[in-house]
């Protein structure tokens, strides 16, 4: 069974004449949202239990209810005395399916890393009629991760590994849910779907078709797709979504890829670089649909190992203190804000954060220390603190990108303190 998506659009176009190519735009939306659907059987996934490099492993198949239909999913994990705490969730391309993830089984399981793969809505054996190139696929990712958090709570490190459409989906999902993701491996994502589509069609039809005719044809395809799925696909721009991603990202592009060109990936990388110095950009031999090289797999696995190791060595003492006090009862919101820090400022408790939960606890700080001499004095002035107060609890602290950032919750907390002060 082939483990790569073999549907090659270039062959599809080369068999047509110029007039046939233009005529084909009547159903051109199918190139975007209804490519040839991958067909396979459950037997193609292999044995339910198997041995890999002396390690006994198993595959479990399960279903998840998505927003656009039932998602067919599988999980591969090693049966060892030391349960796996890291899981890679594979996201296939537009004409792919979960079969595409099989090359990762023999590479991840010996490293005690589990693998989850599934068919997006409209792909493989899952329900749904159309794909959306990431617009709705990110909702499928959300549904699968919610199921994993319930059935496999031991997973502390969630890695998204996407190919083509799946890679773009990973970036779009992580832009809003980066705290839930440990890292991303993005293989050949498009930076802007409109630009990618225009360049691809231009290369296929040649210079005989004027630009205004080409733009008109693409607008027809755009409107057709929007009528079918209810979303404007040309608004998908992962290079803009990348600006808000805080987890480490590895971008990989085939050197001879003519669909998602390596040059376009640099736009995504530049946007990522401003947020996390752990991001990487890698090129390798091959084309968009060619089998990936061992060099690429080895580089990606080293990237995952380094991120997981760095995360395990990080210590953020504030979180365990918060988690401990979340169950306590408080008589008022201000009493919650005034929650006392640990008695010993030199003791840093272990981190205990559930990455499967998108809710980030509120950090404690004391607004009573904001003693102002007059009305109108700056509310953002850093108050003086007694020596015994732990410095890592300063309310304006912004942690490094590898940790959960508190920038989104420190401001609301300050506003709550100010509102209470004005009320009093």
PDB file of C-alpha atoms in Angstrom, residues 10-190:
ATOM      1  CA  UNK A  10       0.312  18.401 -12.793  1.00  0.00           C
ATOM      2  CA  UNK A  11      -0.396  15.166 -14.697  1.00  0.00           C
ATOM      3  CA  UNK A  12      -4.094  15.956 -14.599  1.00  0.00           C
ATOM      4  CA  UNK A  13      -3.500  19.326 -16.249  1.00  0.00           C
ATOM      5  CA  UNK A  14      -0.863  18.202 -18.746  1.00  0.00           C
ATOM      6  CA  UNK A  15      -3.331  15.805 -20.356  1.00  0.00           C
ATOM      7  CA  UNK A  16      -5.602  18.741 -21.301  1.00  0.00           C
ATOM      8  CA  UNK A  17      -5.415  21.311 -24.056  1.00  0.00           C
ATOM      9  CA  UNK A  18      -5.614  25.038 -23.315  1.00  0.00           C
ATOM     10  CA  UNK A  19      -9.329  25.151 -24.171  1.00  0.00           C
ATOM     11  CA  UNK A  20     -10.028  22.081 -22.038  1.00  0.00           C
ATOM     12  CA  UNK A  21      -8.218  23.685 -19.121  1.00  0.00           C
ATOM     13  CA  UNK A  22     -10.373  26.800 -19.336  1.00  0.00           C
ATOM     14  CA  UNK A  23     -13.517  24.722 -19.824  1.00  0.00           C
ATOM     15  CA  UNK A  24     -12.623  22.743 -16.742  1.00  0.00           C
ATOM     16  CA  UNK A  25     -13.048  25.859 -14.609  1.00  0.00           C
ATOM     17  CA  UNK A  26     -16.785  25.234 -14.687  1.00  0.00           C
ATOM     18  CA  UNK A  27     -16.095  22.591 -12.038  1.00  0.00           C
ATOM     19  CA  UNK A  28     -12.815  24.104 -10.952  1.00  0.00           C
ATOM     20  CA  UNK A  29     -13.896  24.165  -7.332  1.00  0.00           C
ATOM     21  CA  UNK A  30     -13.286  20.409  -7.232  1.00  0.00           C
ATOM     22  CA  UNK A  31      -9.556  21.047  -7.469  1.00  0.00           C
ATOM     23  CA  UNK A  32      -9.802  22.893  -4.161  1.00  0.00           C
ATOM     24  CA  UNK A  33     -12.506  21.218  -2.108  1.00  0.00           C
ATOM     25  CA  UNK A  34     -13.223  17.894  -3.814  1.00  0.00           C
ATOM     26  CA  UNK A  35     -10.000  16.258  -5.038  1.00  0.00           C
ATOM     27  CA  UNK A  36      -9.860  12.540  -5.668  1.00  0.00           C
ATOM     28  CA  UNK A  37     -10.728  10.837  -2.383  1.00  0.00           C
ATOM     29  CA  UNK A  38      -8.176   8.384  -1.010  1.00  0.00           C
ATOM     30  CA  UNK A  39      -9.549   4.824  -0.887  1.00  0.00           C
ATOM     31  CA  UNK A  40      -8.237   2.131   1.460  1.00  0.00           C
ATOM     32  CA  UNK A  41      -9.388  -0.630   3.800  1.00  0.00           C
ATOM     33  CA  UNK A  42      -8.747  -1.168   7.499  1.00  0.00           C
ATOM     34  CA  UNK A  43      -6.424  -4.050   6.605  1.00  0.00           C
ATOM     35  CA  UNK A  44      -4.101  -1.512   4.985  1.00  0.00           C
ATOM     36  CA  UNK A  45      -3.360  -0.109   8.445  1.00  0.00           C
ATOM     37  CA  UNK A  46      -1.645  -3.358   9.415  1.00  0.00           C
ATOM     38  CA  UNK A  47      -2.002  -5.691  12.384  1.00  0.00           C
ATOM     39  CA  UNK A  48      -3.695  -4.626  15.572  1.00  0.00           C
ATOM     40  CA  UNK A  49      -0.750  -5.942  17.601  1.00  0.00           C
ATOM     41  CA  UNK A  50       2.774  -6.141  16.245  1.00  0.00           C
ATOM     42  CA  UNK A  51       6.435  -6.149  17.244  1.00  0.00           C
ATOM     43  CA  UNK A  52       8.734  -3.322  16.228  1.00  0.00           C
ATOM     44  CA  UNK A  53      12.460  -3.472  17.022  1.00  0.00           C
ATOM     45  CA  UNK A  54      11.722  -5.809  19.913  1.00  0.00           C
ATOM     46  CA  UNK A  55       8.953  -3.564  21.259  1.00  0.00           C
ATOM     47  CA  UNK A  56       5.391  -4.828  21.436  1.00  0.00           C
ATOM     48  CA  UNK A  57       2.962  -2.253  20.132  1.00  0.00           C
ATOM     49  CA  UNK A  58      -0.720  -2.067  19.318  1.00  0.00           C
ATOM     50  CA  UNK A  59      -3.172  -0.081  17.247  1.00  0.00           C
ATOM     51  CA  UNK A  60      -6.571   1.008  18.470  1.00  0.00           C
ATOM     52  CA  UNK A  61      -9.214   2.393  16.140  1.00  0.00           C
ATOM     53  CA  UNK A  62     -11.820   4.816  17.412  1.00  0.00           C
ATOM     54  CA  UNK A  63     -14.367   7.314  16.131  1.00  0.00           C
ATOM     55  CA  UNK A  64     -14.788  10.969  17.006  1.00  0.00           C
ATOM     56  CA  UNK A  65     -17.869  13.055  16.346  1.00  0.00           C
ATOM     57  CA  UNK A  66     -16.758  16.106  14.388  1.00  0.00           C
ATOM     58  CA  UNK A  67     -18.728  19.174  13.403  1.00  0.00           C
ATOM     59  CA  UNK A  68     -19.061  17.948   9.806  1.00  0.00           C
ATOM     60  CA  UNK A  69     -19.297  14.193  10.320  1.00  0.00           C
ATOM     61  CA  UNK A  70     -17.738  11.218  12.061  1.00  0.00           C
ATOM     62  CA  UNK A  71     -13.925  11.124  12.049  1.00  0.00           C
ATOM     63  CA  UNK A  72     -12.185   7.759  11.664  1.00  0.00           C
ATOM     64  CA  UNK A  73      -9.129   7.687  13.925  1.00  0.00           C
ATOM     65  CA  UNK A  74      -6.327   5.322  14.977  1.00  0.00           C
ATOM     66  CA  UNK A  75      -3.702   5.410  17.698  1.00  0.00           C
ATOM     67  CA  UNK A  76      -0.419   3.490  17.661  1.00  0.00           C
ATOM     68  CA  UNK A  77       1.395   3.218  20.956  1.00  0.00           C
ATOM     69  CA  UNK A  78       4.102   0.991  22.479  1.00  0.00           C
ATOM     70  CA  UNK A  79       3.198  -1.426  25.282  1.00  0.00           C
ATOM     71  CA  UNK A  80       6.021  -0.689  27.707  1.00  0.00           C
ATOM     72  CA  UNK A  81       6.389  -0.417  31.456  1.00  0.00           C
ATOM     73  CA  UNK A  82       7.058   3.282  31.004  1.00  0.00           C
ATOM     74  CA  UNK A  83       3.860   4.739  29.490  1.00  0.00           C
ATOM     75  CA  UNK A  84       4.301   7.235  26.692  1.00  0.00           C
ATOM     76  CA  UNK A  85       3.643  10.853  27.652  1.00  0.00           C
ATOM     77  CA  UNK A  86       4.316  12.284  24.188  1.00  0.00           C
ATOM     78  CA  UNK A  87       1.967  11.888  21.229  1.00  0.00           C
ATOM     79  CA  UNK A  88       2.295  12.981  17.614  1.00  0.00           C
ATOM     80  CA  UNK A  89      -0.997  13.820  15.887  1.00  0.00           C
ATOM     81  CA  UNK A  90      -0.580  13.447  12.114  1.00  0.00           C
ATOM     82  CA  UNK A  91      -2.575  15.706   9.784  1.00  0.00           C
ATOM     83  CA  UNK A  92      -2.681  14.520   6.164  1.00  0.00           C
ATOM     84  CA  UNK A  93      -2.832  16.518   2.919  1.00  0.00           C
ATOM     85  CA  UNK A  94      -5.811  17.484   0.782  1.00  0.00           C
ATOM     86  CA  UNK A  95      -5.901  14.203  -1.169  1.00  0.00           C
ATOM     87  CA  UNK A  96      -4.464  12.047   1.613  1.00  0.00           C
ATOM     88  CA  UNK A  97      -5.665   9.942   4.523  1.00  0.00           C
ATOM     89  CA  UNK A  98      -4.314   8.367   7.703  1.00  0.00           C
ATOM     90  CA  UNK A  99      -2.405   5.799   5.633  1.00  0.00           C
ATOM     91  CA  UNK A 100       0.086   8.591   4.921  1.00  0.00           C
ATOM     92  CA  UNK A 101       1.231   8.480   8.558  1.00  0.00           C
ATOM     93  CA  UNK A 102       2.470   4.867   8.478  1.00  0.00           C
ATOM     94  CA  UNK A 103       6.137   5.772   7.820  1.00  0.00           C
ATOM     95  CA  UNK A 104       6.128   7.478  11.218  1.00  0.00           C
ATOM     96  CA  UNK A 105       5.129   4.317  13.109  1.00  0.00           C
ATOM     97  CA  UNK A 106       8.533   2.660  12.858  1.00  0.00           C
ATOM     98  CA  UNK A 107      10.270   5.917  13.747  1.00  0.00           C
ATOM     99  CA  UNK A 108       8.179   7.161  16.672  1.00  0.00           C
ATOM    100  CA  UNK A 109       7.224   4.054  18.639  1.00  0.00           C
ATOM    101  CA  UNK A 110      10.839   2.949  19.358  1.00  0.00           C
ATOM    102  CA  UNK A 111      11.305   6.429  20.873  1.00  0.00           C
ATOM    103  CA  UNK A 112       8.343   5.759  23.200  1.00  0.00           C
ATOM    104  CA  UNK A 113       6.247   8.303  21.301  1.00  0.00           C
ATOM    105  CA  UNK A 114       2.651   7.459  20.406  1.00  0.00           C
ATOM    106  CA  UNK A 115       1.090   8.296  17.056  1.00  0.00           C
ATOM    107  CA  UNK A 116      -2.489   9.384  16.364  1.00  0.00           C
ATOM    108  CA  UNK A 117      -3.770   9.631  12.805  1.00  0.00           C
ATOM    109  CA  UNK A 118      -7.233  10.302  11.417  1.00  0.00           C
ATOM    110  CA  UNK A 119      -9.080  11.190   8.236  1.00  0.00           C
ATOM    111  CA  UNK A 120     -10.277  14.761   8.006  1.00  0.00           C
ATOM    112  CA  UNK A 121     -13.924  15.380   7.193  1.00  0.00           C
ATOM    113  CA  UNK A 122     -14.400  14.794   3.490  1.00  0.00           C
ATOM    114  CA  UNK A 123     -11.306  12.570   3.294  1.00  0.00           C
ATOM    115  CA  UNK A 124     -10.664   8.825   3.457  1.00  0.00           C
ATOM    116  CA  UNK A 125     -13.266   6.893   5.429  1.00  0.00           C
ATOM    117  CA  UNK A 126     -14.528   9.854   7.463  1.00  0.00           C
ATOM    118  CA  UNK A 127     -17.872  11.491   6.852  1.00  0.00           C
ATOM    119  CA  UNK A 128     -18.369  14.742   5.024  1.00  0.00           C
ATOM    120  CA  UNK A 129     -18.535  15.693   1.370  1.00  0.00           C
ATOM    121  CA  UNK A 130     -15.927  18.423   0.956  1.00  0.00           C
ATOM    122  CA  UNK A 131     -12.594  19.484   2.378  1.00  0.00           C
ATOM    123  CA  UNK A 132     -11.821  23.129   3.168  1.00  0.00           C
ATOM    124  CA  UNK A 133      -7.990  23.302   3.094  1.00  0.00           C
ATOM    125  CA  UNK A 134      -7.830  24.111   6.798  1.00  0.00           C
ATOM    126  CA  UNK A 135     -10.841  26.371   7.316  1.00  0.00           C
ATOM    127  CA  UNK A 136     -12.884  23.611   8.986  1.00  0.00           C
ATOM    128  CA  UNK A 137     -10.109  21.042   9.425  1.00  0.00           C
ATOM    129  CA  UNK A 138      -8.883  22.914  12.476  1.00  0.00           C
ATOM    130  CA  UNK A 139     -12.217  22.079  14.095  1.00  0.00           C
ATOM    131  CA  UNK A 140     -11.497  18.397  13.407  1.00  0.00           C
ATOM    132  CA  UNK A 141      -8.166  18.804  15.201  1.00  0.00           C
ATOM    133  CA  UNK A 142      -9.976  20.323  18.164  1.00  0.00           C
ATOM    134  CA  UNK A 143     -12.413  17.398  18.297  1.00  0.00           C
ATOM    135  CA  UNK A 144      -9.633  14.796  18.186  1.00  0.00           C
ATOM    136  CA  UNK A 145      -7.565  16.540  20.879  1.00  0.00           C
ATOM    137  CA  UNK A 146     -10.618  16.794  23.126  1.00  0.00           C
ATOM    138  CA  UNK A 147     -11.131  13.048  22.772  1.00  0.00           C
ATOM    139  CA  UNK A 148      -7.474  12.354  23.539  1.00  0.00           C
ATOM    140  CA  UNK A 149      -7.582  14.485  26.676  1.00  0.00           C
ATOM    141  CA  UNK A 150     -10.486  12.386  27.964  1.00  0.00           C
ATOM    142  CA  UNK A 151      -9.294   8.919  26.951  1.00  0.00           C
ATOM    143  CA  UNK A 152      -5.519   9.383  27.300  1.00  0.00           C
ATOM    144  CA  UNK A 153      -4.873  11.954  30.029  1.00  0.00           C
ATOM    145  CA  UNK A 154      -1.258  10.777  30.388  1.00  0.00           C
ATOM    146  CA  UNK A 155      -0.227  12.642  27.242  1.00  0.00           C
ATOM    147  CA  UNK A 156       1.599  15.761  28.398  1.00  0.00           C
ATOM    148  CA  UNK A 157       3.310  16.665  25.121  1.00  0.00           C
ATOM    149  CA  UNK A 158       1.131  17.033  22.025  1.00  0.00           C
ATOM    150  CA  UNK A 159       2.982  17.424  18.721  1.00  0.00           C
ATOM    151  CA  UNK A 160       1.146  18.322  15.506  1.00  0.00           C
ATOM    152  CA  UNK A 161       2.792  16.865  12.389  1.00  0.00           C
ATOM    153  CA  UNK A 162       1.106  18.094   9.210  1.00  0.00           C
ATOM    154  CA  UNK A 163       1.670  17.641   5.482  1.00  0.00           C
ATOM    155  CA  UNK A 164       0.540  20.247   2.917  1.00  0.00           C
ATOM    156  CA  UNK A 165      -3.077  21.031   3.886  1.00  0.00           C
ATOM    157  CA  UNK A 166      -2.476  19.367   7.246  1.00  0.00           C
ATOM    158  CA  UNK A 167       0.561  21.559   7.881  1.00  0.00           C
ATOM    159  CA  UNK A 168      -1.428  24.714   7.114  1.00  0.00           C
ATOM    160  CA  UNK A 169      -4.193  23.419   9.385  1.00  0.00           C
ATOM    161  CA  UNK A 170      -1.694  22.906  12.217  1.00  0.00           C
ATOM    162  CA  UNK A 171      -0.509  26.511  11.915  1.00  0.00           C
ATOM    163  CA  UNK A 172      -4.039  27.898  11.807  1.00  0.00           C
ATOM    164  CA  UNK A 173      -5.104  25.810  14.801  1.00  0.00           C
ATOM    165  CA  UNK A 174      -2.038  26.668  16.871  1.00  0.00           C
ATOM    166  CA  UNK A 175      -2.507  30.378  16.249  1.00  0.00           C
ATOM    167  CA  UNK A 176      -5.490  30.257  18.613  1.00  0.00           C
ATOM    168  CA  UNK A 177      -4.596  27.216  20.751  1.00  0.00           C
ATOM    169  CA  UNK A 178      -0.819  27.422  21.060  1.00  0.00           C
ATOM    170  CA  UNK A 179      -0.893  26.716  24.821  1.00  0.00           C
ATOM    171  CA  UNK A 180      -2.286  23.265  24.075  1.00  0.00           C
ATOM    172  CA  UNK A 181       0.491  22.319  21.635  1.00  0.00           C
ATOM    173  CA  UNK A 182       4.073  21.448  22.539  1.00  0.00           C
ATOM    174  CA  UNK A 183       5.496  21.787  19.006  1.00  0.00           C
ATOM    175  CA  UNK A 184       4.576  21.665  15.310  1.00  0.00           C
ATOM    176  CA  UNK A 185       6.249  19.893  12.392  1.00  0.00           C
ATOM    177  CA  UNK A 186       4.884  21.583   9.248  1.00  0.00           C
ATOM    178  CA  UNK A 187       5.753  19.823   5.981  1.00  0.00           C
ATOM    179  CA  UNK A 188       5.131  22.073   2.947  1.00  0.00           C
ATOM    180  CA  UNK A 189       2.320  24.375   4.179  1.00  0.00           C
ATOM    181  CA  UNK A 190       1.070  27.081   1.846  1.00  0.00           C
TER     182      UNK A 190
END
